[in-house]
Amino acid sequence: MAKGGFYVLSFPDANDQTQTEVVERERLRPAYGHHPARFDKKVFPVPREIQPDVRLTEHLLPKMARHADLFALRLTPDARELIGIGSPSALDTAHVLINMHFVKAPQLAKVVQRANSLQMKMGDANGAFSKGVPTVFQADTAMIGLLIGHKGANIKRVQAMPGVLRVDVRGDGTVTIMADSEEEGEAARRQLEVVVDRVPI
């Protein structure tokens, strides 16, 4: 980050801890020579209609900066501008990558929103599954389809029973019922076992 005639550098030390150092421009030198490195700052305006999308995809900026060989690439807090710091050639490369990102940002934002939504649902499901008393039993793998029912009808019916939090059926026939109490879990188990028992073998 450039501040006046100084640069604030962040870098990992030997223990992978982030260290910060303030240096003058003259101390920045390329690894291959003795001339001061040239770092420029360039502002890339973000079109208003995609500012929310660019904010949602902000986590992709470090990868874009690495591909362009930029020193830094940051989104301003109001999401109106991307600020890049790097060599002139790196900034030119970044300009091309950023324009490509602007074109794809709406689709990427939809993917991110969908992923976030699924992650929240998974969190809710895991939370529900971690609460309660488990009742586990083994069903015949040949009867799993019958146990689940048409479009999950049997599972939905059992999950609607009082105190039943969740029913999980695995491909190996393991059925796990999470309920508020052992009695409610056993009642749900009996309902599912009745469905299987009705089929003559």
Short mmCIF file of C-alpha atoms in Angstrom, two decimals:
data_model
loop_
_atom_site.label_atom_id
_atom_site.label_comp_id
_atom_site.label_asym_id
_atom_site.label_seq_id
_atom_site.Cartn_x
_atom_site.Cartn_y
_atom_site.Cartn_z
CA MET A 1 0.00 0.00 0.00
CA ALA A 2 1.49 3.36 -0.99
CA LYS A 3 1.32 6.26 1.46
CA GLY A 4 3.07 9.41 0.32
CA GLY A 5 6.66 8.51 -0.54
CA PHE A 6 6.51 5.30 1.47
CA TYR A 7 5.26 1.76 0.91
CA VAL A 8 3.79 -0.53 3.53
CA LEU A 9 4.97 -4.06 2.74
CA SER A 10 3.40 -7.21 4.19
CA PHE A 11 5.33 -10.45 3.85
CA PRO A 12 5.56 -13.85 5.58
CA ASP A 13 8.53 -14.48 7.86
CA ALA A 14 10.26 -17.84 8.44
CA ASN A 15 7.37 -18.95 10.69
CA ASP A 16 4.69 -17.95 8.13
CA GLN A 17 3.66 -15.04 10.34
CA THR A 18 2.75 -11.84 8.50
CA GLN A 19 5.29 -9.07 9.02
CA THR A 20 4.78 -5.44 8.01
CA GLU A 21 7.51 -2.95 7.14
CA VAL A 22 7.39 0.67 5.99
CA VAL A 23 10.03 1.44 3.35
CA GLU A 24 10.94 4.32 1.08
CA ARG A 25 10.52 3.89 -2.66
CA GLU A 26 14.30 4.01 -3.16
CA ARG A 27 14.73 0.86 -1.04
CA LEU A 28 12.47 -1.18 -3.32
CA ARG A 29 14.76 -2.93 -5.77
CA PRO A 30 14.17 -5.76 -8.21
CA ALA A 31 15.92 -9.03 -7.44
CA TYR A 32 17.95 -8.89 -10.66
CA GLY A 33 19.43 -5.38 -10.52
CA HIS A 34 20.42 -2.35 -8.50
CA HIS A 35 17.91 0.16 -9.80
CA PRO A 36 14.90 1.17 -7.72
CA ALA A 37 11.83 -0.82 -8.69
CA ARG A 38 9.11 1.13 -10.44
CA PHE A 39 5.73 0.70 -8.84
CA ASP A 40 2.79 2.64 -10.18
CA LYS A 41 -0.70 2.96 -8.82
CA LYS A 42 -3.66 2.59 -11.17
CA VAL A 43 -7.35 3.02 -10.46
CA PHE A 44 -9.82 0.80 -12.30
CA PRO A 45 -13.37 2.21 -12.03
CA VAL A 46 -16.02 -0.46 -11.38
CA PRO A 47 -19.21 0.02 -13.45
CA ARG A 48 -22.09 0.93 -11.15
CA GLU A 49 -24.38 -1.92 -12.28
CA ILE A 50 -21.86 -4.62 -11.29
CA GLN A 51 -20.50 -3.09 -8.06
CA PRO A 52 -22.49 -5.52 -5.84
CA ASP A 53 -21.28 -8.45 -7.99
CA VAL A 54 -17.65 -7.33 -7.76
CA ARG A 55 -17.99 -7.02 -3.98
CA LEU A 56 -19.33 -10.61 -3.82
CA THR A 57 -16.36 -11.85 -5.86
CA GLU A 58 -13.75 -9.82 -3.96
CA HIS A 59 -12.12 -13.05 -2.72
CA LEU A 60 -10.89 -13.64 -6.30
CA LEU A 61 -8.77 -10.46 -6.36
CA PRO A 62 -5.61 -11.94 -4.76
CA LYS A 63 -5.55 -14.67 -7.41
CA MET A 64 -6.00 -12.07 -10.15
CA ALA A 65 -3.16 -10.01 -8.66
CA ARG A 66 -0.87 -13.07 -8.69
CA HIS A 67 -1.71 -13.81 -12.33
CA ALA A 68 -0.96 -10.22 -13.30
CA ASP A 69 2.17 -10.12 -11.09
CA LEU A 70 0.80 -7.11 -9.22
CA PHE A 71 2.15 -5.98 -5.87
CA ALA A 72 -1.42 -5.38 -4.63
CA LEU A 73 -5.00 -5.25 -5.90
CA ARG A 74 -7.73 -3.98 -3.59
CA LEU A 75 -11.39 -3.04 -3.83
CA THR A 76 -12.31 0.28 -2.22
CA PRO A 77 -14.83 0.07 0.66
CA ASP A 78 -17.58 1.61 -1.49
CA ALA A 79 -16.83 -0.93 -4.30
CA ARG A 80 -16.53 1.87 -6.86
CA GLU A 81 -12.87 1.28 -7.73
CA LEU A 82 -10.21 -1.38 -7.87
CA ILE A 83 -6.76 -0.07 -6.99
CA GLY A 84 -3.73 -1.86 -8.36
CA ILE A 85 -0.06 -1.33 -7.49
CA GLY A 86 2.66 -2.85 -9.60
CA SER A 87 4.98 -2.41 -12.53
CA PRO A 88 3.56 -0.78 -15.68
CA SER A 89 3.52 -4.11 -17.55
CA ALA A 90 1.79 -5.82 -14.60
CA LEU A 91 -0.83 -3.07 -14.52
CA ASP A 92 -1.43 -3.53 -18.26
CA THR A 93 -1.97 -7.26 -17.72
CA ALA A 94 -4.21 -6.52 -14.75
CA HIS A 95 -6.28 -4.15 -16.90
CA VAL A 96 -7.09 -7.01 -19.31
CA LEU A 97 -7.86 -9.46 -16.48
CA ILE A 98 -10.04 -6.93 -14.65
CA ASN A 99 -12.07 -6.22 -17.80
CA MET A 100 -12.60 -9.97 -18.22
CA HIS A 101 -13.63 -10.17 -14.56
CA PHE A 102 -16.13 -7.34 -15.02
CA VAL A 103 -17.79 -9.28 -17.86
CA LYS A 104 -18.02 -12.48 -15.81
CA ALA A 105 -18.75 -10.88 -12.41
CA PRO A 106 -22.58 -11.24 -12.58
CA GLN A 107 -22.36 -14.99 -13.32
CA LEU A 108 -19.64 -15.48 -10.71
CA ALA A 109 -21.71 -13.60 -8.13
CA LYS A 110 -24.66 -15.94 -8.77
CA VAL A 111 -22.40 -18.94 -8.21
CA VAL A 112 -21.06 -17.40 -4.98
CA GLN A 113 -24.60 -16.65 -3.75
CA ARG A 114 -25.72 -20.20 -4.53
CA ALA A 115 -22.65 -21.63 -2.77
CA ASN A 116 -23.29 -19.42 0.28
CA SER A 117 -26.94 -20.49 0.35
CA LEU A 118 -26.01 -24.18 0.18
CA GLN A 119 -23.38 -23.69 2.87
CA MET A 120 -25.97 -22.08 5.15
CA LYS A 121 -28.37 -24.97 4.53
CA MET A 122 -25.58 -27.44 5.27
CA GLY A 123 -24.81 -25.56 8.46
CA ASP A 124 -28.48 -25.70 9.48
CA ALA A 125 -28.65 -29.40 8.66
CA ASN A 126 -25.43 -30.14 10.53
CA GLY A 127 -26.70 -28.11 13.47
CA ALA A 128 -29.97 -30.05 13.52
CA PHE A 129 -28.11 -33.32 13.11
CA SER A 130 -25.68 -32.57 15.92
CA LYS A 131 -28.55 -31.85 18.32
CA GLY A 132 -30.83 -34.53 19.67
CA VAL A 133 -30.58 -38.23 20.43
CA PRO A 134 -29.48 -40.58 17.64
CA THR A 135 -31.33 -43.80 16.85
CA VAL A 136 -29.41 -45.95 14.39
CA PHE A 137 -30.50 -49.15 12.68
CA GLN A 138 -29.53 -51.18 9.65
CA ALA A 139 -31.96 -51.72 6.77
CA ASP A 140 -31.62 -54.23 3.96
CA THR A 141 -29.93 -52.41 1.06
CA ALA A 142 -32.45 -53.99 -1.33
CA MET A 143 -35.25 -52.26 0.61
CA ILE A 144 -33.79 -48.74 0.77
CA GLY A 145 -35.96 -47.46 -2.09
CA LEU A 146 -39.08 -48.78 -0.36
CA LEU A 147 -37.96 -47.34 2.97
CA ILE A 148 -37.46 -43.88 1.45
CA GLY A 149 -40.72 -44.04 -0.52
CA HIS A 150 -41.82 -42.32 -3.72
CA LYS A 151 -40.00 -38.95 -3.87
CA GLY A 152 -39.00 -39.41 -0.21
CA ALA A 153 -42.62 -39.66 1.01
CA ASN A 154 -41.86 -42.05 3.90
CA ILE A 155 -38.88 -40.03 5.11
CA LYS A 156 -40.90 -36.79 4.94
CA ARG A 157 -43.76 -38.42 6.87
CA VAL A 158 -41.39 -39.62 9.60
CA GLN A 159 -39.55 -36.26 9.75
CA ALA A 160 -42.95 -34.61 10.35
CA MET A 161 -43.49 -36.74 13.48
CA PRO A 162 -43.23 -34.89 16.82
CA GLY A 163 -39.68 -34.57 18.10
CA VAL A 164 -37.98 -35.94 14.96
CA LEU A 165 -35.25 -33.56 13.80
CA ARG A 166 -33.77 -35.41 10.84
CA VAL A 167 -33.59 -38.78 9.11
CA ASP A 168 -30.48 -39.82 7.20
CA VAL A 169 -30.43 -42.94 4.99
CA ARG A 170 -27.08 -44.08 3.59
CA GLY A 171 -26.41 -46.33 0.63
CA ASP A 172 -25.09 -49.13 2.85
CA GLY A 173 -28.49 -49.33 4.61
CA THR A 174 -27.52 -47.37 7.74
CA VAL A 175 -30.48 -45.27 8.91
CA THR A 176 -29.88 -42.54 11.49
CA ILE A 177 -32.79 -40.76 13.14
CA MET A 178 -32.09 -37.67 15.24
CA ALA A 179 -34.89 -36.89 17.67
CA ASP A 180 -35.47 -34.85 20.81
CA SER A 181 -35.75 -38.01 22.90
CA GLU A 182 -34.99 -41.71 22.65
CA GLU A 183 -38.73 -42.55 22.73
CA GLU A 184 -39.48 -40.28 19.76
CA GLY A 185 -36.55 -41.75 17.84
CA GLU A 186 -37.80 -45.29 18.52
CA ALA A 187 -41.32 -44.34 17.38
CA ALA A 188 -39.88 -43.02 14.11
CA ARG A 189 -37.81 -46.18 13.73
CA ARG A 190 -40.91 -48.37 14.17
CA GLN A 191 -42.70 -46.40 11.44
CA LEU A 192 -39.85 -46.98 8.98
CA GLU A 193 -39.48 -50.65 9.92
CA VAL A 194 -43.23 -51.20 9.38
CA VAL A 195 -42.85 -49.92 5.82
CA VAL A 196 -40.11 -52.48 5.13
CA ASP A 197 -41.91 -55.32 6.96
CA ARG A 198 -44.97 -54.97 4.74
CA VAL A 199 -43.07 -56.32 1.75
CA PRO A 200 -43.04 -60.12 1.51
CA ILE A 201 -39.56 -61.58 1.01
#
